[in-house]
């Protein structure tokens, strides 16, 4: 158990669908992150929330919309995705958004866009 | 720009042998270095980290070595076990950066032969 729980584990959606990914952390951390992991590519940072405030949006297309209602929960709302958006989406948390606060990752949501 | 490269995308070792996974980086301002392990179907898991004011740090069966002169980072696993089979990522951060500024390598897949 990582302390960071992501649901669903797998998601298949059409390009016209709207869906949401959910992340919950039970570690008392104040920073939460969304990462995209594609085959044969390094982890790509998408969004950072520090104390519920978005501090980084790494040039992510607007079809991905994050929401952080509190320090324990993070959502990624998806709409009109493209097949190239198929990937493993990882949520992570850390005590704060600074060095010496290693990331704790969830097990990810495997997203397939058809 | 910043880049992080791994010397080998795959590594196969015999159970009981020592494993060495290497990482090279390009930016002299890199200040904080981390190794993550990702098992199949799971998210990355923190293994060990090191700051640039150190050249060696040891954990349980793992040692991280940092050579700032040649911008090289390595992870050594002693007495490799089947449970060590996974993809290993190095990640780095520049001085004054945050977790949102982590740069990941592509990963080395370690296979342990019984």
PDB file of C-alpha atoms in Angstrom:
ATOM      1  CA  UNK A   1       0.000   0.000   0.000  1.00  0.00           C
ATOM      2  CA  UNK A   2       1.573   3.264  -1.123  1.00  0.00           C
ATOM      3  CA  UNK A   3      -0.625   5.695   0.792  1.00  0.00           C
ATOM      4  CA  UNK A   4      -1.675   7.223  -2.524  1.00  0.00           C
ATOM      5  CA  UNK A   5      -4.772   5.640  -4.056  1.00  0.00           C
ATOM      6  CA  UNK A   6      -5.821   6.155  -7.648  1.00  0.00           C
ATOM      7  CA  UNK A   7      -9.114   5.167  -9.240  1.00  0.00           C
ATOM      8  CA  UNK A   8      -9.961   3.722 -11.612  1.00  0.00           C
ATOM      9  CA  UNK A   9      -6.968   1.472 -12.304  1.00  0.00           C
ATOM     10  CA  UNK A  10      -7.976   1.087 -15.944  1.00  0.00           C
ATOM     11  CA  UNK A  11     -10.109   3.313 -18.155  1.00  0.00           C
ATOM     12  CA  UNK A  12     -11.130   3.006 -21.781  1.00  0.00           C
ATOM     13  CA  UNK A  13     -12.852   6.003 -23.294  1.00  0.00           C
ATOM     14  CA  UNK A  14     -13.864   7.297 -26.664  1.00  0.00           C
ATOM     15  CA  UNK A  15     -12.663  10.629 -27.970  1.00  0.00           C
ATOM     16  CA  UNK A  16     -16.023  12.287 -27.279  1.00  0.00           C
ATOM     17  CA  UNK A  17     -16.362  11.025 -23.711  1.00  0.00           C
ATOM     18  CA  UNK A  18     -15.863  12.940 -20.479  1.00  0.00           C
ATOM     19  CA  UNK A  19     -14.291  11.099 -17.576  1.00  0.00           C
ATOM     20  CA  UNK A  20     -12.391  11.884 -14.389  1.00  0.00           C
ATOM     21  CA  UNK A  21      -9.407  10.327 -12.678  1.00  0.00           C
ATOM     22  CA  UNK A  22      -9.304  10.434  -8.901  1.00  0.00           C
ATOM     23  CA  UNK A  23      -6.385  10.476  -6.510  1.00  0.00           C
ATOM     24  CA  UNK A  24      -6.469  10.392  -2.725  1.00  0.00           C
ATOM     25  CA  UNK A  25      -3.496  10.508  -0.378  1.00  0.00           C
ATOM     26  CA  UNK A  26      -3.548   9.377   3.239  1.00  0.00           C
ATOM     27  CA  UNK A  27      -0.088  10.664   4.143  1.00  0.00           C
ATOM     28  CA  UNK A  28      -0.900  14.148   5.373  1.00  0.00           C
ATOM     29  CA  UNK A  29       1.057  15.694   2.506  1.00  0.00           C
ATOM     30  CA  UNK A  30       0.554  19.220   1.220  1.00  0.00           C
ATOM     31  CA  UNK A  31       1.686  18.877  -2.398  1.00  0.00           C
ATOM     32  CA  UNK A  32       0.098  16.749  -5.098  1.00  0.00           C
ATOM     33  CA  UNK A  33       1.079  16.094  -8.683  1.00  0.00           C
ATOM     34  CA  UNK A  34      -0.145  14.580 -11.934  1.00  0.00           C
ATOM     35  CA  UNK A  35       2.369  12.830 -14.176  1.00  0.00           C
ATOM     36  CA  UNK A  36       1.969  11.170 -17.570  1.00  0.00           C
ATOM     37  CA  UNK A  37       3.971   8.021 -18.303  1.00  0.00           C
ATOM     38  CA  UNK A  38       4.167   6.907 -21.937  1.00  0.00           C
ATOM     39  CA  UNK A  39       6.082   3.946 -23.278  1.00  0.00           C
ATOM     40  CA  UNK A  40       9.797   4.590 -23.831  1.00  0.00           C
ATOM     41  CA  UNK A  41       9.544   8.189 -22.586  1.00  0.00           C
ATOM     42  CA  UNK A  42      10.540   9.768 -19.289  1.00  0.00           C
ATOM     43  CA  UNK A  43       7.863  10.701 -16.789  1.00  0.00           C
ATOM     44  CA  UNK A  44       6.251  13.987 -17.791  1.00  0.00           C
ATOM     45  CA  UNK A  45       5.021  16.399 -15.158  1.00  0.00           C
ATOM     46  CA  UNK A  46       1.561  17.775 -15.911  1.00  0.00           C
ATOM     47  CA  UNK A  47       0.353  19.715 -12.873  1.00  0.00           C
ATOM     48  CA  UNK A  48       1.509  20.641  -9.378  1.00  0.00           C
ATOM     49  CA  UNK A  49      -0.669  21.682  -6.459  1.00  0.00           C
ATOM     50  CA  UNK A  50       0.952  23.026  -3.308  1.00  0.00           C
ATOM     51  CA  UNK A  51      -1.405  23.682  -0.373  1.00  0.00           C
ATOM     52  CA  UNK A  52      -4.353  23.332  -2.807  1.00  0.00           C
ATOM     53  CA  UNK A  53      -3.003  26.048  -5.094  1.00  0.00           C
ATOM     54  CA  UNK A  54      -1.893  25.153  -8.597  1.00  0.00           C
ATOM     55  CA  UNK A  55       1.741  26.155  -8.880  1.00  0.00           C
ATOM     56  CA  UNK A  56       2.637  24.541 -12.170  1.00  0.00           C
ATOM     57  CA  UNK A  57       0.883  23.774 -15.420  1.00  0.00           C
ATOM     58  CA  UNK A  58       3.454  22.205 -17.657  1.00  0.00           C
ATOM     59  CA  UNK A  59       1.976  23.330 -20.996  1.00  0.00           C
ATOM     60  CA  UNK A  60      -0.740  20.713 -20.794  1.00  0.00           C
ATOM     61  CA  UNK A  61      -3.573  20.885 -23.366  1.00  0.00           C
ATOM     62  CA  UNK A  62      -6.863  22.209 -22.047  1.00  0.00           C
ATOM     63  CA  UNK A  63      -8.563  18.858 -22.631  1.00  0.00           C
ATOM     64  CA  UNK A  64      -6.910  17.921 -19.311  1.00  0.00           C
ATOM     65  CA  UNK A  65      -8.377  19.874 -16.404  1.00  0.00           C
ATOM     66  CA  UNK A  66      -7.117  19.348 -12.842  1.00  0.00           C
ATOM     67  CA  UNK A  67      -9.032  19.993  -9.652  1.00  0.00           C
ATOM     68  CA  UNK A  68      -7.717  19.981  -6.095  1.00  0.00           C
ATOM     69  CA  UNK A  69     -10.551  20.520  -3.595  1.00  0.00           C
ATOM     70  CA  UNK A  70      -8.293  19.876  -0.588  1.00  0.00           C
ATOM     71  CA  UNK A  71      -4.795  18.674   0.192  1.00  0.00           C
ATOM     72  CA  UNK A  72      -5.872  15.031   0.227  1.00  0.00           C
ATOM     73  CA  UNK A  73      -7.729  14.823  -3.069  1.00  0.00           C
ATOM     74  CA  UNK A  74      -6.783  15.487  -6.652  1.00  0.00           C
ATOM     75  CA  UNK A  75      -8.793  14.978  -9.813  1.00  0.00           C
ATOM     76  CA  UNK A  76      -7.962  15.026 -13.482  1.00  0.00           C
ATOM     77  CA  UNK A  77     -10.975  15.754 -15.678  1.00  0.00           C
ATOM     78  CA  UNK A  78     -10.705  14.490 -19.227  1.00  0.00           C
ATOM     79  CA  UNK A  79     -12.697  15.514 -22.285  1.00  0.00           C
ATOM     80  CA  UNK A  80     -12.322  15.135 -26.056  1.00  0.00           C
ATOM     81  CA  UNK A  81      -9.051  13.267 -25.688  1.00  0.00           C
ATOM     82  CA  UNK A  82      -6.931  12.012 -28.559  1.00  0.00           C
ATOM     83  CA  UNK A  83      -5.534   8.495 -29.060  1.00  0.00           C
ATOM     84  CA  UNK A  84      -2.024   9.817 -28.315  1.00  0.00           C
ATOM     85  CA  UNK A  85      -3.253  10.653 -24.809  1.00  0.00           C
ATOM     86  CA  UNK A  86      -3.320   6.943 -24.056  1.00  0.00           C
ATOM     87  CA  UNK A  87      -0.808   6.418 -21.247  1.00  0.00           C
ATOM     88  CA  UNK A  88      -0.392   5.639 -17.572  1.00  0.00           C
ATOM     89  CA  UNK A  89      -1.426   8.640 -15.481  1.00  0.00           C
ATOM     90  CA  UNK A  90       0.315   8.786 -12.145  1.00  0.00           C
ATOM     91  CA  UNK A  91      -0.628  10.819  -9.131  1.00  0.00           C
ATOM     92  CA  UNK A  92       1.998  11.643  -6.525  1.00  0.00           C
ATOM     93  CA  UNK A  93       2.222  13.548  -3.278  1.00  0.00           C
ATOM     94  CA  UNK A  94       5.010  14.945  -1.129  1.00  0.00           C
ATOM     95  CA  UNK A  95       5.159  16.700   2.254  1.00  0.00           C
ATOM     96  CA  UNK A  96       5.855  19.953   0.450  1.00  0.00           C
ATOM     97  CA  UNK A  97       6.920  20.933  -3.023  1.00  0.00           C
ATOM     98  CA  UNK A  98      10.646  21.170  -2.244  1.00  0.00           C
ATOM     99  CA  UNK A  99      13.782  19.018  -2.267  1.00  0.00           C
ATOM    100  CA  UNK A 100      14.294  16.356   0.391  1.00  0.00           C
ATOM    101  CA  UNK A 101      10.562  15.624   0.177  1.00  0.00           C
ATOM    102  CA  UNK A 102      10.536  12.626  -2.151  1.00  0.00           C
ATOM    103  CA  UNK A 103       7.447  11.915  -4.187  1.00  0.00           C
ATOM    104  CA  UNK A 104       5.087   9.117  -3.172  1.00  0.00           C
ATOM    105  CA  UNK A 105       3.344   7.731  -6.233  1.00  0.00           C
ATOM    106  CA  UNK A 106       0.069   5.930  -6.647  1.00  0.00           C
ATOM    107  CA  UNK A 107      -0.184   2.892  -8.900  1.00  0.00           C
ATOM    108  CA  UNK A 108      -1.656   4.912 -11.735  1.00  0.00           C
ATOM    109  CA  UNK A 109      -4.633   4.812 -14.055  1.00  0.00           C
ATOM    110  CA  UNK A 110      -4.002   3.053 -17.352  1.00  0.00           C
ATOM    111  CA  UNK A 111      -5.940   5.149 -19.881  1.00  0.00           C
ATOM    112  CA  UNK A 112      -6.794   3.980 -23.375  1.00  0.00           C
ATOM    113  CA  UNK A 113      -8.431   6.413 -25.773  1.00  0.00           C
ATOM    114  CA  UNK A 114     -10.189   4.766 -28.701  1.00  0.00           C
TER     115      UNK A 114
ATOM    116  CA  UNK B   1      18.470  22.097 -21.995  1.00  0.00           C
ATOM    117  CA  UNK B   2      18.663  19.656 -19.171  1.00  0.00           C
ATOM    118  CA  UNK B   3      18.895  16.005 -20.057  1.00  0.00           C
ATOM    119  CA  UNK B   4      19.161  12.781 -18.125  1.00  0.00           C
ATOM    120  CA  UNK B   5      20.321   9.628 -19.822  1.00  0.00           C
ATOM    121  CA  UNK B   6      20.757   6.049 -18.778  1.00  0.00           C
ATOM    122  CA  UNK B   7      23.644   4.033 -20.086  1.00  0.00           C
ATOM    123  CA  UNK B   8      21.628   0.868 -20.656  1.00  0.00           C
ATOM    124  CA  UNK B   9      17.890   0.455 -21.174  1.00  0.00           C
ATOM    125  CA  UNK B  10      18.049  -3.148 -19.913  1.00  0.00           C
ATOM    126  CA  UNK B  11      20.249  -5.066 -17.486  1.00  0.00           C
ATOM    127  CA  UNK B  12      20.179  -8.766 -16.719  1.00  0.00           C
ATOM    128  CA  UNK B  13      21.970 -10.168 -13.669  1.00  0.00           C
ATOM    129  CA  UNK B  14      22.200 -13.479 -11.858  1.00  0.00           C
ATOM    130  CA  UNK B  15      20.477 -13.771  -8.503  1.00  0.00           C
ATOM    131  CA  UNK B  16      23.001 -13.050  -5.761  1.00  0.00           C
ATOM    132  CA  UNK B  17      25.231 -10.880  -7.937  1.00  0.00           C
ATOM    133  CA  UNK B  18      25.600  -7.142  -7.503  1.00  0.00           C
ATOM    134  CA  UNK B  19      23.791  -4.818  -9.921  1.00  0.00           C
ATOM    135  CA  UNK B  20      24.971  -1.414 -11.072  1.00  0.00           C
ATOM    136  CA  UNK B  21      22.643   0.964 -12.868  1.00  0.00           C
ATOM    137  CA  UNK B  22      24.108   4.144 -14.275  1.00  0.00           C
ATOM    138  CA  UNK B  23      22.756   7.554 -15.115  1.00  0.00           C
ATOM    139  CA  UNK B  24      24.390  10.553 -16.770  1.00  0.00           C
ATOM    140  CA  UNK B  25      23.243  14.138 -16.603  1.00  0.00           C
ATOM    141  CA  UNK B  26      24.188  17.298 -18.405  1.00  0.00           C
ATOM    142  CA  UNK B  27      23.596  20.256 -16.076  1.00  0.00           C
ATOM    143  CA  UNK B  28      26.253  21.188 -13.522  1.00  0.00           C
ATOM    144  CA  UNK B  29      23.579  22.994 -11.481  1.00  0.00           C
ATOM    145  CA  UNK B  30      21.925  19.686 -10.632  1.00  0.00           C
ATOM    146  CA  UNK B  31      21.818  19.543  -6.864  1.00  0.00           C
ATOM    147  CA  UNK B  32      19.554  16.726  -5.739  1.00  0.00           C
ATOM    148  CA  UNK B  33      19.385  13.210  -7.153  1.00  0.00           C
ATOM    149  CA  UNK B  34      16.891  10.431  -6.578  1.00  0.00           C
ATOM    150  CA  UNK B  35      16.475   6.818  -7.590  1.00  0.00           C
ATOM    151  CA  UNK B  36      13.031   5.297  -8.056  1.00  0.00           C
ATOM    152  CA  UNK B  37      11.986   1.677  -8.613  1.00  0.00           C
ATOM    153  CA  UNK B  38       8.895   0.798 -10.602  1.00  0.00           C
ATOM    154  CA  UNK B  39       7.560  -2.737 -10.538  1.00  0.00           C
ATOM    155  CA  UNK B  40       5.161  -3.986 -13.166  1.00  0.00           C
ATOM    156  CA  UNK B  41       1.660  -2.620 -12.630  1.00  0.00           C
ATOM    157  CA  UNK B  42       2.754  -0.224  -9.899  1.00  0.00           C
ATOM    158  CA  UNK B  43       3.845   3.361  -9.564  1.00  0.00           C
ATOM    159  CA  UNK B  44       7.454   4.426  -8.960  1.00  0.00           C
ATOM    160  CA  UNK B  45       8.712   3.870  -5.441  1.00  0.00           C
ATOM    161  CA  UNK B  46      11.397   6.018  -3.787  1.00  0.00           C
ATOM    162  CA  UNK B  47      14.605   4.093  -3.095  1.00  0.00           C
ATOM    163  CA  UNK B  48      17.305   6.556  -2.090  1.00  0.00           C
ATOM    164  CA  UNK B  49      18.396  10.131  -2.650  1.00  0.00           C
ATOM    165  CA  UNK B  50      21.609  12.141  -2.447  1.00  0.00           C
ATOM    166  CA  UNK B  51      22.531  15.812  -2.374  1.00  0.00           C
ATOM    167  CA  UNK B  52      25.401  17.233  -4.368  1.00  0.00           C
ATOM    168  CA  UNK B  53      27.462  17.866  -1.240  1.00  0.00           C
ATOM    169  CA  UNK B  54      27.869  14.102  -0.871  1.00  0.00           C
ATOM    170  CA  UNK B  55      29.433  11.519  -3.164  1.00  0.00           C
ATOM    171  CA  UNK B  56      28.088   8.361  -1.570  1.00  0.00           C
ATOM    172  CA  UNK B  57      25.064   7.319   0.422  1.00  0.00           C
ATOM    173  CA  UNK B  58      24.038   3.874   1.590  1.00  0.00           C
ATOM    174  CA  UNK B  59      20.708   2.315   2.341  1.00  0.00           C
ATOM    175  CA  UNK B  60      19.617  -1.231   2.898  1.00  0.00           C
ATOM    176  CA  UNK B  61      21.394  -3.228   0.155  1.00  0.00           C
ATOM    177  CA  UNK B  62      21.563  -0.116  -2.029  1.00  0.00           C
ATOM    178  CA  UNK B  63      24.292   2.457  -2.501  1.00  0.00           C
ATOM    179  CA  UNK B  64      24.116   5.613  -4.581  1.00  0.00           C
ATOM    180  CA  UNK B  65      27.333   7.105  -5.919  1.00  0.00           C
ATOM    181  CA  UNK B  66      27.601  10.605  -7.323  1.00  0.00           C
ATOM    182  CA  UNK B  67      30.519  11.784  -9.442  1.00  0.00           C
ATOM    183  CA  UNK B  68      29.964  15.469 -10.098  1.00  0.00           C
ATOM    184  CA  UNK B  69      33.158  15.803 -12.125  1.00  0.00           C
ATOM    185  CA  UNK B  70      31.848  13.576 -14.894  1.00  0.00           C
ATOM    186  CA  UNK B  71      28.146  14.171 -14.076  1.00  0.00           C
ATOM    187  CA  UNK B  72      27.471  10.538 -13.362  1.00  0.00           C
ATOM    188  CA  UNK B  73      25.138   8.866 -10.915  1.00  0.00           C
ATOM    189  CA  UNK B  74      24.938   5.176 -10.147  1.00  0.00           C
ATOM    190  CA  UNK B  75      22.785   2.831  -8.100  1.00  0.00           C
ATOM    191  CA  UNK B  76      24.369  -0.301  -6.741  1.00  0.00           C
ATOM    192  CA  UNK B  77      22.212  -3.163  -5.481  1.00  0.00           C
ATOM    193  CA  UNK B  78      24.005  -5.777  -3.415  1.00  0.00           C
ATOM    194  CA  UNK B  79      23.063  -9.463  -3.611  1.00  0.00           C
ATOM    195  CA  UNK B  80      20.347  -8.871  -6.178  1.00  0.00           C
ATOM    196  CA  UNK B  81      17.136 -10.776  -5.548  1.00  0.00           C
ATOM    197  CA  UNK B  82      14.202 -11.689  -7.828  1.00  0.00           C
ATOM    198  CA  UNK B  83      12.137  -9.033  -6.039  1.00  0.00           C
ATOM    199  CA  UNK B  84      14.552  -6.418  -7.350  1.00  0.00           C
ATOM    200  CA  UNK B  85      13.302  -7.003 -10.903  1.00  0.00           C
ATOM    201  CA  UNK B  86      11.815  -3.681 -11.957  1.00  0.00           C
ATOM    202  CA  UNK B  87      12.481  -0.527 -13.942  1.00  0.00           C
ATOM    203  CA  UNK B  88      14.831   1.889 -12.177  1.00  0.00           C
ATOM    204  CA  UNK B  89      14.676   5.631 -12.830  1.00  0.00           C
ATOM    205  CA  UNK B  90      17.078   8.343 -11.858  1.00  0.00           C
ATOM    206  CA  UNK B  91      15.725  11.831 -11.364  1.00  0.00           C
ATOM    207  CA  UNK B  92      17.436  15.117 -10.622  1.00  0.00           C
ATOM    208  CA  UNK B  93      16.667  18.627  -9.530  1.00  0.00           C
ATOM    209  CA  UNK B  94      18.579  21.870  -9.781  1.00  0.00           C
ATOM    210  CA  UNK B  95      19.534  23.947  -6.762  1.00  0.00           C
ATOM    211  CA  UNK B  96      16.533  25.884  -5.456  1.00  0.00           C
ATOM    212  CA  UNK B  97      14.138  23.728  -7.413  1.00  0.00           C
ATOM    213  CA  UNK B  98      11.117  21.843  -6.250  1.00  0.00           C
ATOM    214  CA  UNK B  99       9.635  18.419  -6.830  1.00  0.00           C
ATOM    215  CA  UNK B 100       7.801  19.970  -9.764  1.00  0.00           C
ATOM    216  CA  UNK B 101      11.182  20.580 -11.373  1.00  0.00           C
ATOM    217  CA  UNK B 102      12.323  16.976 -11.194  1.00  0.00           C
ATOM    218  CA  UNK B 103      13.737  15.657 -14.455  1.00  0.00           C
ATOM    219  CA  UNK B 104      13.438  11.914 -14.939  1.00  0.00           C
ATOM    220  CA  UNK B 105      15.495   9.548 -17.020  1.00  0.00           C
ATOM    221  CA  UNK B 106      13.868   6.913 -19.212  1.00  0.00           C
ATOM    222  CA  UNK B 107      14.596   3.983 -16.949  1.00  0.00           C
ATOM    223  CA  UNK B 108      16.662   0.791 -16.913  1.00  0.00           C
ATOM    224  CA  UNK B 109      14.796  -2.498 -16.775  1.00  0.00           C
ATOM    225  CA  UNK B 110      16.557  -4.874 -14.386  1.00  0.00           C
ATOM    226  CA  UNK B 111      15.889  -8.591 -14.839  1.00  0.00           C
ATOM    227  CA  UNK B 112      17.141 -11.050 -12.230  1.00  0.00           C
ATOM    228  CA  UNK B 113      17.812 -14.598 -13.369  1.00  0.00           C
ATOM    229  CA  UNK B 114      17.295 -17.328 -10.741  1.00  0.00           C
TER     230      UNK B 114
END
